[in-house]
XYZ file of C-alpha atoms in Angstrom:
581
model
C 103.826 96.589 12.327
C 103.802 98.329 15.405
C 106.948 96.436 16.882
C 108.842 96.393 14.164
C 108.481 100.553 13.599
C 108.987 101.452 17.004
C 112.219 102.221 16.678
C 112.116 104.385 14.006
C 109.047 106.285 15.294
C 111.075 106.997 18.379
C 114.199 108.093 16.382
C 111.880 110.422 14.452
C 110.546 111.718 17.643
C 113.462 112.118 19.472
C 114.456 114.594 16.454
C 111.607 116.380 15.606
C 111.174 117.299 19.966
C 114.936 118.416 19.598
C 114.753 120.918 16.863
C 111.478 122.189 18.022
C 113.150 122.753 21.116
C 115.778 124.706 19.625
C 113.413 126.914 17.703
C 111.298 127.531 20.314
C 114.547 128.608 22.703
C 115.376 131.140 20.002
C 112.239 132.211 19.474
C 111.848 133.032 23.423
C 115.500 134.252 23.570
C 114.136 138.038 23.775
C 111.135 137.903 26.124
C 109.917 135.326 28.688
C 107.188 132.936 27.230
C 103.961 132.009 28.551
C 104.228 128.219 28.248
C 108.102 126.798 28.762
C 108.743 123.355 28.603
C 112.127 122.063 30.722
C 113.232 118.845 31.457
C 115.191 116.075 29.777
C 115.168 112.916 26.887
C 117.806 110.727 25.672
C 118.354 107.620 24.010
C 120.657 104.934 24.344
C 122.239 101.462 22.923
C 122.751 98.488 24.918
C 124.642 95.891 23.251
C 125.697 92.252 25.184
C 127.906 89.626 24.080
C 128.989 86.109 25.841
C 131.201 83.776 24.131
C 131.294 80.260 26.321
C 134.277 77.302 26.429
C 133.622 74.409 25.616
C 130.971 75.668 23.109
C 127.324 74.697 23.771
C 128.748 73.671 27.596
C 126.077 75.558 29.240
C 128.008 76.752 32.044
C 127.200 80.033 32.002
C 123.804 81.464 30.911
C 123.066 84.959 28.904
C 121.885 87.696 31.643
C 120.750 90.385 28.902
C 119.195 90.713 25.456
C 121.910 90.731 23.045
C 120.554 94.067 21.746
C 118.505 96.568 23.472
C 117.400 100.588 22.857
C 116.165 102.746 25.866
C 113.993 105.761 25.088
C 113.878 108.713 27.759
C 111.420 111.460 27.524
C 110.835 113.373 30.913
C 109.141 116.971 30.221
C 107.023 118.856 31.779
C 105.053 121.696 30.113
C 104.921 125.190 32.162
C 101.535 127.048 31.824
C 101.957 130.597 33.027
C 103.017 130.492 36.731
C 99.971 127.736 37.855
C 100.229 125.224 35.965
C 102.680 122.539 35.341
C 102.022 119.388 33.164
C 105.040 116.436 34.121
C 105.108 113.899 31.410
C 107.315 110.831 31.826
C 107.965 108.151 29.225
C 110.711 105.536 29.911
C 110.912 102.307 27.476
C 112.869 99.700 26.024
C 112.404 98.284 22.510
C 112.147 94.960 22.975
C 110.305 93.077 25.551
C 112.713 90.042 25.667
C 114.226 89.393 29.539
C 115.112 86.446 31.368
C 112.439 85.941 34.096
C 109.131 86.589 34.698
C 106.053 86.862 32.372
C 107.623 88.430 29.670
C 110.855 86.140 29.244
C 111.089 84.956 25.391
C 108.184 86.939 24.365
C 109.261 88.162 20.980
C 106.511 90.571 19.704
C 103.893 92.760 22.541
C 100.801 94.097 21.885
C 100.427 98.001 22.206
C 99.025 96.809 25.824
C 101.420 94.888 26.343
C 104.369 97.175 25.319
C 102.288 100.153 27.669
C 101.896 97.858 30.634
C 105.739 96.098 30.578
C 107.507 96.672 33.785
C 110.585 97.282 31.528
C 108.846 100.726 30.443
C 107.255 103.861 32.156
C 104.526 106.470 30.353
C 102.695 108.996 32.512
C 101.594 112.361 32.807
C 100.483 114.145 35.646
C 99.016 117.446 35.107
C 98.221 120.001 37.984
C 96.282 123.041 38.757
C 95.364 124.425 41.903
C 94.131 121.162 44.035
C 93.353 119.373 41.242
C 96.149 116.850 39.843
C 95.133 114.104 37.099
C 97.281 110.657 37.277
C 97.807 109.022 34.074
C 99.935 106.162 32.431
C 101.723 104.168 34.743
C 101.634 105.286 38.750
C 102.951 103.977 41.423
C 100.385 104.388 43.826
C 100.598 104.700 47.854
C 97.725 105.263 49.699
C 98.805 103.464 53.351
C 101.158 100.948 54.718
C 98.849 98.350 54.565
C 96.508 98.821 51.425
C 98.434 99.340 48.657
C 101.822 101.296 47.880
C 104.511 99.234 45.754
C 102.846 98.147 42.587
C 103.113 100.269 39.395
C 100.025 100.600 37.696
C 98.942 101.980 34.138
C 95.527 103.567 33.875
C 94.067 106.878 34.835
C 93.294 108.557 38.253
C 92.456 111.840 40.285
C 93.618 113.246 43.087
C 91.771 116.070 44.769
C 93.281 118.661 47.683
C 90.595 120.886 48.303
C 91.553 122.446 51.474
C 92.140 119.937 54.334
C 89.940 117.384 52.474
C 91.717 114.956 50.195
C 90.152 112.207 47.752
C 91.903 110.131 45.291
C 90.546 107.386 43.587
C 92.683 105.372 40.324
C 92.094 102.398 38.718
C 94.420 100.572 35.932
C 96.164 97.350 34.939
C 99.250 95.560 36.361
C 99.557 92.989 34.201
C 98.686 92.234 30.571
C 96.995 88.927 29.758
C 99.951 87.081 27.957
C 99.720 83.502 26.573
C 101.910 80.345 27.524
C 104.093 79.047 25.066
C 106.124 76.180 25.945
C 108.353 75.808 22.686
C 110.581 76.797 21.134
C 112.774 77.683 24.695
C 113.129 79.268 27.046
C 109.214 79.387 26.313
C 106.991 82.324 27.947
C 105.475 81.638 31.436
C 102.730 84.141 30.782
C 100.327 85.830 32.777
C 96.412 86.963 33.705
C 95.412 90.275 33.134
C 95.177 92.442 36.457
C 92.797 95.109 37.114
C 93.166 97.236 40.031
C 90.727 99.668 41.448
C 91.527 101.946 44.520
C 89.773 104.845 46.466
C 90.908 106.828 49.425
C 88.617 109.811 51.419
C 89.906 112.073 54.188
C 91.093 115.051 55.369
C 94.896 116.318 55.578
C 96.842 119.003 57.212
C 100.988 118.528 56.587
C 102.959 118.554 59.306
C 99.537 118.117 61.946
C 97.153 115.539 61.185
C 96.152 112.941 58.435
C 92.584 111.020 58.385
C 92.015 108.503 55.587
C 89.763 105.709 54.653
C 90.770 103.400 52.090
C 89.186 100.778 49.688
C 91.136 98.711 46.889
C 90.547 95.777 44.880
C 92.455 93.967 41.888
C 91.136 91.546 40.144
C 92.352 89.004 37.911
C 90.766 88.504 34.485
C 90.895 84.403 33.822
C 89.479 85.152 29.951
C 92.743 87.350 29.004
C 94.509 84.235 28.321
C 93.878 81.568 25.664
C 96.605 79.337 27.006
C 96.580 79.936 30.454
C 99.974 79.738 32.545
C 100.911 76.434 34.789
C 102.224 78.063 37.216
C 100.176 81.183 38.403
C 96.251 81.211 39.534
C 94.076 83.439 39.035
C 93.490 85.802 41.994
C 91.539 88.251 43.585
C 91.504 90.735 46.646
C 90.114 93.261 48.619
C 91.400 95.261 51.320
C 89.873 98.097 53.577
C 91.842 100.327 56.155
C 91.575 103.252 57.857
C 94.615 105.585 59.531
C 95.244 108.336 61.447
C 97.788 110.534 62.273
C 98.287 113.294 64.425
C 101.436 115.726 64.980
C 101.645 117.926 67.609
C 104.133 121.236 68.014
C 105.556 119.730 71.170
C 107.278 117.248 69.040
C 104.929 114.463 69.983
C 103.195 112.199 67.431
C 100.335 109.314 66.878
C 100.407 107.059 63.504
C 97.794 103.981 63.439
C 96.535 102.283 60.816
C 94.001 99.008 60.934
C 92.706 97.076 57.806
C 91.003 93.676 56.625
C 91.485 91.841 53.788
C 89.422 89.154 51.578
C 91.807 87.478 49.521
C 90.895 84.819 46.788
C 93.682 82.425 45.855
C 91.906 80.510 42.915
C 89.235 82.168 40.820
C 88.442 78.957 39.417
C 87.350 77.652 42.695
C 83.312 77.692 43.369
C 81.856 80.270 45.132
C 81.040 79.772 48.768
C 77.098 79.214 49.662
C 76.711 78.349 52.534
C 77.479 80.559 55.611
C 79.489 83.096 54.133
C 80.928 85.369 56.508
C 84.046 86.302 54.063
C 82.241 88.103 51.382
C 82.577 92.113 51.114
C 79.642 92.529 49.151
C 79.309 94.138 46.858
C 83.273 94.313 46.060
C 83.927 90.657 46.411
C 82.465 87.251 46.437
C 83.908 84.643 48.341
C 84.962 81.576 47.113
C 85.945 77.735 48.476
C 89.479 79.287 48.248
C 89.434 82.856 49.946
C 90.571 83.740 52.862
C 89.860 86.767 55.630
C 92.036 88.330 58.482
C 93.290 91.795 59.565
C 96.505 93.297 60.301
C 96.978 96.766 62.326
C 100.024 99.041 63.244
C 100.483 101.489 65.320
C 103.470 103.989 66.626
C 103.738 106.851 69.213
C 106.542 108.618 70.376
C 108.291 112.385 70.390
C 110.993 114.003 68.406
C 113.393 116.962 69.220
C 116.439 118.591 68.117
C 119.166 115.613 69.470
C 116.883 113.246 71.026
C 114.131 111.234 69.437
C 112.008 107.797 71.470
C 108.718 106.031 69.817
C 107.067 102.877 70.166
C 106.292 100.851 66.951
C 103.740 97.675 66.796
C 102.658 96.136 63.631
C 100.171 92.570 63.652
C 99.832 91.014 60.073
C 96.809 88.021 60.225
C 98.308 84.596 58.630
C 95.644 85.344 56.046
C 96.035 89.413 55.209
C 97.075 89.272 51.710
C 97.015 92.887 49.795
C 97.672 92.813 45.723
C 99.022 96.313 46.817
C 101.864 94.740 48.655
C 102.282 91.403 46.983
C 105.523 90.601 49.054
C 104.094 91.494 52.633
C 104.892 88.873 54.892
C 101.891 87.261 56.902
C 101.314 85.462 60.256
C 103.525 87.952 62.591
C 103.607 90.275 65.004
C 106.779 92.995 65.879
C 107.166 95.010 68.928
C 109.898 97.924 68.774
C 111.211 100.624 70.608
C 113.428 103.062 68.907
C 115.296 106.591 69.077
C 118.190 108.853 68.195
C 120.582 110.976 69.854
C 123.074 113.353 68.702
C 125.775 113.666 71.295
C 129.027 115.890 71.699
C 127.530 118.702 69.469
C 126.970 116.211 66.381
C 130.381 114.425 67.080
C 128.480 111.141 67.835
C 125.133 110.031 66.090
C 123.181 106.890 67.408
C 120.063 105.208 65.084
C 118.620 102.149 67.206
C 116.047 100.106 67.743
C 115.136 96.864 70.072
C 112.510 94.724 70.116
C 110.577 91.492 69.203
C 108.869 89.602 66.850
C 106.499 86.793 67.001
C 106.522 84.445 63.909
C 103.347 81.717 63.076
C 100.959 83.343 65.362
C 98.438 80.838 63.789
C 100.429 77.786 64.941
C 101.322 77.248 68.148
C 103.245 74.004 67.601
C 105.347 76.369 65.072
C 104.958 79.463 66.784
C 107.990 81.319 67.579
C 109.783 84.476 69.299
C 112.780 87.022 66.895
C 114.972 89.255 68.256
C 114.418 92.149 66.692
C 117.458 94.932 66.640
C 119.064 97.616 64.734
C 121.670 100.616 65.754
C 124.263 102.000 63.918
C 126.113 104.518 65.901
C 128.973 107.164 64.238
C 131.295 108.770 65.845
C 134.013 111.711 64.851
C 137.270 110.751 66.968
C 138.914 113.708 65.722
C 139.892 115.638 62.713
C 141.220 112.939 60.768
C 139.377 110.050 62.362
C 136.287 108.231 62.466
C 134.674 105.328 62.840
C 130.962 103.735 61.903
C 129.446 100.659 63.658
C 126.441 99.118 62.664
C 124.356 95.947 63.233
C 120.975 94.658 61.983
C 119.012 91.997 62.865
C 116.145 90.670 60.517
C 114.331 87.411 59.196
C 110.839 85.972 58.557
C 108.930 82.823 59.690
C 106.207 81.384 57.739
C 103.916 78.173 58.625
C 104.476 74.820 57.140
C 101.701 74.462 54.337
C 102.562 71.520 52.317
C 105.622 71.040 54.024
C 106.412 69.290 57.233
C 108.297 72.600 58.190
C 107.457 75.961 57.418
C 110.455 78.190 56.133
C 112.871 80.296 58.619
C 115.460 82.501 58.345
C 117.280 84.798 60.332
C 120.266 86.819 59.866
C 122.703 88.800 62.171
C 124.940 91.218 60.271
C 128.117 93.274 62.127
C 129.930 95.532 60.713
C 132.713 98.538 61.804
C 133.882 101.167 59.558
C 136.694 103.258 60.278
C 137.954 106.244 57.918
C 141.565 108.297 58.916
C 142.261 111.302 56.057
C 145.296 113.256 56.400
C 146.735 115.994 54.460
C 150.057 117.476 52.705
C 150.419 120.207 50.762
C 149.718 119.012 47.199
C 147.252 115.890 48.215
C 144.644 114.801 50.258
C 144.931 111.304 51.543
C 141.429 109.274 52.374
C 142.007 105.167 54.314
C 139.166 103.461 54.621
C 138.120 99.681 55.975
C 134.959 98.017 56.090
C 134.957 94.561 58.079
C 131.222 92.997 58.149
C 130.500 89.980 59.319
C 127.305 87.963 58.310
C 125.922 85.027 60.328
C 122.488 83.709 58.387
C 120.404 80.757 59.647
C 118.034 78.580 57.139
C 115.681 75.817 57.866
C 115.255 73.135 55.962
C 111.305 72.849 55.047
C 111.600 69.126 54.720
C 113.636 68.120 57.221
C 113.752 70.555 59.310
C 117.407 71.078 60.115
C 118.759 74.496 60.216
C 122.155 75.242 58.554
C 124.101 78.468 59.285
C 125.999 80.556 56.471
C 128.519 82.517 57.971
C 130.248 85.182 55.759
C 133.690 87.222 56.436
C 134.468 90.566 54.701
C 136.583 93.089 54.707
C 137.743 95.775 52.008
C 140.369 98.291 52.274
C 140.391 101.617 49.843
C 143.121 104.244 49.496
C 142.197 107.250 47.648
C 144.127 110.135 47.260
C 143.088 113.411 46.273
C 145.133 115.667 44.403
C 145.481 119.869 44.663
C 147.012 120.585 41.989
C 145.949 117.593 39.559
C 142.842 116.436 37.823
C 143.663 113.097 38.121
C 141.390 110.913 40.808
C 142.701 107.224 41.128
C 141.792 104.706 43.850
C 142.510 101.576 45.313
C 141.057 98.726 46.761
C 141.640 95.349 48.147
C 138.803 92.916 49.137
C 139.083 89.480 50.961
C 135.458 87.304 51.458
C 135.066 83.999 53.091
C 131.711 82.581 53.163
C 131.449 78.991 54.734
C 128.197 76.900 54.645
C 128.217 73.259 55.865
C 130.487 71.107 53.273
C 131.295 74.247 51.107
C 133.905 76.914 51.824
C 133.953 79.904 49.153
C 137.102 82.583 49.212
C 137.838 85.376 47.475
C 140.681 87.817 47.041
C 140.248 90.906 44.721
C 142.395 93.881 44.240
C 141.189 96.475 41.981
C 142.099 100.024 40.969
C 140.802 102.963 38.854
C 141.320 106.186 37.779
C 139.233 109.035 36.662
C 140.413 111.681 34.246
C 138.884 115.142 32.329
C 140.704 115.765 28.874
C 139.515 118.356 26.302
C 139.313 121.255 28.632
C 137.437 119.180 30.899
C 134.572 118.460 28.593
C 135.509 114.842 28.212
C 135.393 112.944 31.730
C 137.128 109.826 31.279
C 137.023 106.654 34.217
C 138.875 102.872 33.990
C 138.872 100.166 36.028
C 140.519 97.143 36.499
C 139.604 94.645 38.958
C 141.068 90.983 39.378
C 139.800 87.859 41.629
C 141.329 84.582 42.775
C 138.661 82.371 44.067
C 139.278 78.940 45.895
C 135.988 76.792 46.527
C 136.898 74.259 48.948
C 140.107 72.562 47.677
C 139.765 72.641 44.118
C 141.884 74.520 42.402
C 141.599 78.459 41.844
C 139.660 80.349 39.359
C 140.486 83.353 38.068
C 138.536 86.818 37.300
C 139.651 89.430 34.961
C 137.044 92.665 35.348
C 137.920 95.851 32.569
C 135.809 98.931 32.549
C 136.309 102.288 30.930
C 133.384 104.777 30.581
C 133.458 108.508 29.295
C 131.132 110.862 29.307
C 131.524 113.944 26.162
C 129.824 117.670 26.940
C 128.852 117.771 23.189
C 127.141 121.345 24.054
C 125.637 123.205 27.331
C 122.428 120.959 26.732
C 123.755 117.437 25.402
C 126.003 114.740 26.548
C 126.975 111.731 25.430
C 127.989 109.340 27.818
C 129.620 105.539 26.804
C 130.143 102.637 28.979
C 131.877 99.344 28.002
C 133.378 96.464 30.216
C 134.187 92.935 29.160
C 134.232 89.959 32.172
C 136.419 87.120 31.532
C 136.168 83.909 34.011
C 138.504 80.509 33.921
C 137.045 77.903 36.183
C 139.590 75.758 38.111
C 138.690 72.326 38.318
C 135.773 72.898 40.567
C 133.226 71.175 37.337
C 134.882 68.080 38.156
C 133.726 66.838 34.422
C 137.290 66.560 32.824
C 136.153 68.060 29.339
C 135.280 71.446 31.640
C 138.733 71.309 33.344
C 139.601 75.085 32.612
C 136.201 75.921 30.664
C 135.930 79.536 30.764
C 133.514 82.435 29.787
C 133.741 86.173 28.242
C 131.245 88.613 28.862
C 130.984 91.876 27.267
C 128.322 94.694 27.804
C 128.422 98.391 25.358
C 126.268 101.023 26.000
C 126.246 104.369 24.648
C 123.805 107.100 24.281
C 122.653 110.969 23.983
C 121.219 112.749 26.744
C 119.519 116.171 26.133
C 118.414 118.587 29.195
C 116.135 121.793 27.776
């Protein structure tokens, strides 16, 4: 019952909030109210279609759900001049997507539905140096504890003075059950509680002190059929950080932390000399692992010169549920500052510097170059140019394999822009050439293979004084070459933007063709069509509409003679109502 009436509970919603809205507006016209609520809600339609030649060919896979309907509801609630109640609610229908847990689930629990990453509900209500966190948050206490992970439950945060405590605690993930048939099946998922607690004292702009304690914990009884691929897990992390700011300019950010990470929860739990328990937040099992990681940065900042220092050690074991996606076993060194030069004519962001990969292995162990700078400069009047360049990759230790993995990529790139004027238009040239060079290692063999990757795009876009009209133009060429596989592509694409209806219609189209040649088969061919247009209904409502349709003709890159010119068309609507009170 409750997924098949969502919909029309939200429909009745969305109305009823509108013309209470409106009443209230006129009701208030004369004098200013006591409690005003602002903000904005909206509701929109996404529909997707893909028709696919030969039929049931496979060559081309859905990426949406064929139908889909967004809810927005983002008030907040104003209580004389001291307090001020946000409320945000952001969800989808249907809980249908193609990866993760919730791929081919077809009806959610009310837990499930409330804990989705497709949706959003919270409200954070304030007064004074008390704020209350509830629905979904995305909490960040530290660098190091926990910070990218939305959670739905129910927290505090208090600011009384220079002291600060804030403690939350919610779930992640909903238990949901494998199913295998009919496909693409549901993976599924443990449930995941997380708990989290941070003390100290606060002063913006001069100093921050903070201790910090989190746990999440994985509950193996939320499942009946439990997934193949996922364990149960559980961890617990510790830090504390400081940070000072001084009027001189200069500054002092540290953080250190330990974790106690559990990998299986269906391992047994260690007797005998335990030395990785945190009792009483966690008890160690055959399968858990402990280690630290620290950072810490110094350096000064002024008007057109800045210069800091930057070192950050991750253990091979520090594993935080708060950053699920933190790499381990490394250690970076990095200097890095900014100048303005030539009274802002010439900006420079850089930084150099090392990092050591598979500090745990020394067979495996190896040294990064770390570096960044991207430097701007304004020739003149009608001229300038960007450069940039960025150096990053990661380095993990073998495990199961005889090689653990390695990347590293190098990326140049050099932007300039010349604009130039007559009297009735504006005229904007623009190039961007980037070149990519991106190393891999083979785990298994350990052979590394480079990808290098050419691009450059060109845009023309002039501006007109005495029209409304705002076209552009683009040409693109990309060549990416991998060992035994060359990939090019040339696209040309243009667009135009246009207000009718005394500007309360804002019309846009696009069209955008590519010829791509994969090594010497023959071409295939792209056809991109876009129009969107957004409709001022009123002062307070829009309606904006979007729809494109994608068609693709393979060459004979399939190989399979039947597929010889197979081809796809993809088409995506969506249309909605947007209200701002």
């Amino acid at each position: 019952m409750f997924a098949n009436n969502r919909i029309s509970y939200c429909f009745i919603l969305f109305t009823v909030l509108l013309y209470c809205e409106t009443s209230i507006a006129q009701d208030t016209a004369k004098k200013k109210p006591l409690i005003k609520l602002t903000g904005t809600m909206g509701i929109t339609y996404e529909g997707y279609g893909l028709n696919v030649k030969p039929t049931g060919s496979n060559i081309y896979s859905p990426r949406k759900p064929w139908n889909q309907v967004r809810f927005l509801f983002n008030p907040t609630l104003h209580i004389g001049n001291k307090i001020s109640i946000p409320l945000s609610m952001n969800f989808a229908s249907m809980a249908t997507n193609f990866a993760g847990p919730y791929a081919g689930l077809k009806n959610q629990t009310i837990g499930q539905f409330l804990t989705n990453p497709a949706n959003n509900f919270s409200l954070n209500p304030k007064y004074k140096w008390v704020e209350l966190l509830l629905g979904t948050q995305y909490i960040k206490y530290s660098d190091l504890s926990t910070g990218d992970i939305g959670v739905f439950g129910a927290g505090v945060n208090l600011s009384p003075g220079k002291f600060r405590i804030k403690y939350f605690t919610g779930i992640s993930q909903q238990g949901i059950n494998r199913v295998a048939l009919p496909l693409p099946g549901t993976i599924g998922a443990f449930k995941r509680k997380h708990y989290m607690f941070q003390i100290g004292t606060e002063v913006e702009g001069e100093h921050k002190v903070a201790f910090t304690v989190s746990k999440a914990k994985d509950v193996i009884q939320s499942v009946t059929s439990p997934p193949l691929t996922v364990l149960p897990q559980e961890g617990f992390t510790i830090s504390f950080l400081a940070q000072k700011y001084f009027k001189s300019g200069w500054f002092f950010n540290m953080e250190m932390a330990q974790s106690v990470f559990t990998k299986d929860l269906n391992m047994p739990l260690l007797l005998l000399t335990d030395n990785v328990s945190v009792k009483p937040f966690i008890n160690a099992r055959t399968s858990s692992v402990k280690d630290q990681a620290g950072q810490l940065s110094f350096g000064k900042k002024s008007t057109n010169f800045d210069i800091s220092y930057a070192t950050k050690y991750v253990g091979a074991g520090y594993q935080t549920t708060g950053y699920p996606f933190m790499q381990a076993d490394h250690w970076d060194n990095t200097i890095n500052t900014r100048l303005n030069l030539l009274k802002n004519k010439m900006n420079i962001n850089a930084s150099i510097g090392q990092r050591v990969n598979n500090l745990s292995n020394t067979s495996l162990r190896a040294t990064q170059f770390l570096g960044n700078i991207n430097w701007f400069t304004q020739v003149n009047d009608r001229l300038s140019v960007n450069v940039n360049y960025n150096n990053f990759g990661f380095q993990t230790v073998s495990g199961l394999n005889p090689f653990g993995i390695k990347n590293v990529s190098n990326d140049f790139g050099v932007s300039p822009t010349y604009t130039w004027s007559t009297e009735s238009v504006t005229h904007t040239l623009s190039a961007n050439y980037n070149y990519s060079k991106y190393d891999e290692r083979d785990v298994n063999t350990g052979i590394t293979t480079s990808n290098n990757t050419h691009t450059l795009v060109v845009t023309y876009m002039p501006i007109y004084v005495n029209r409304t009209i705002t076209p552009d133009f683009s040409l693109m060429y990309f060549n990416n070459t991998i060992p035994t596989l060359k990939n090019r592509l040339l696209t040309l694409s243009s667009g135009l933007g246009l207000p009718l209806l005394a500007e309360k219609l804002q019309v846009k189209g696009q069209i955008l063709y590519t010829m791509g040649k994969l090594n010497s088969f023959t071409a295939n061919n792209n056809l991109v069509l876009s129009c969107s247009f957004d409709y001022k209904l009123s002062t307070k409502m829009t309606w904006n509409s979007f729809l494109s349709t994608n068609y693709f003709r393979y060459g004979n890159e399939l190989v399979l003679t039947p597929l010889i010119g197979a081809n796809y068309l993809e088409s995506n609507l969506r249309t909605g109502l947007m209200y701002k009170f």
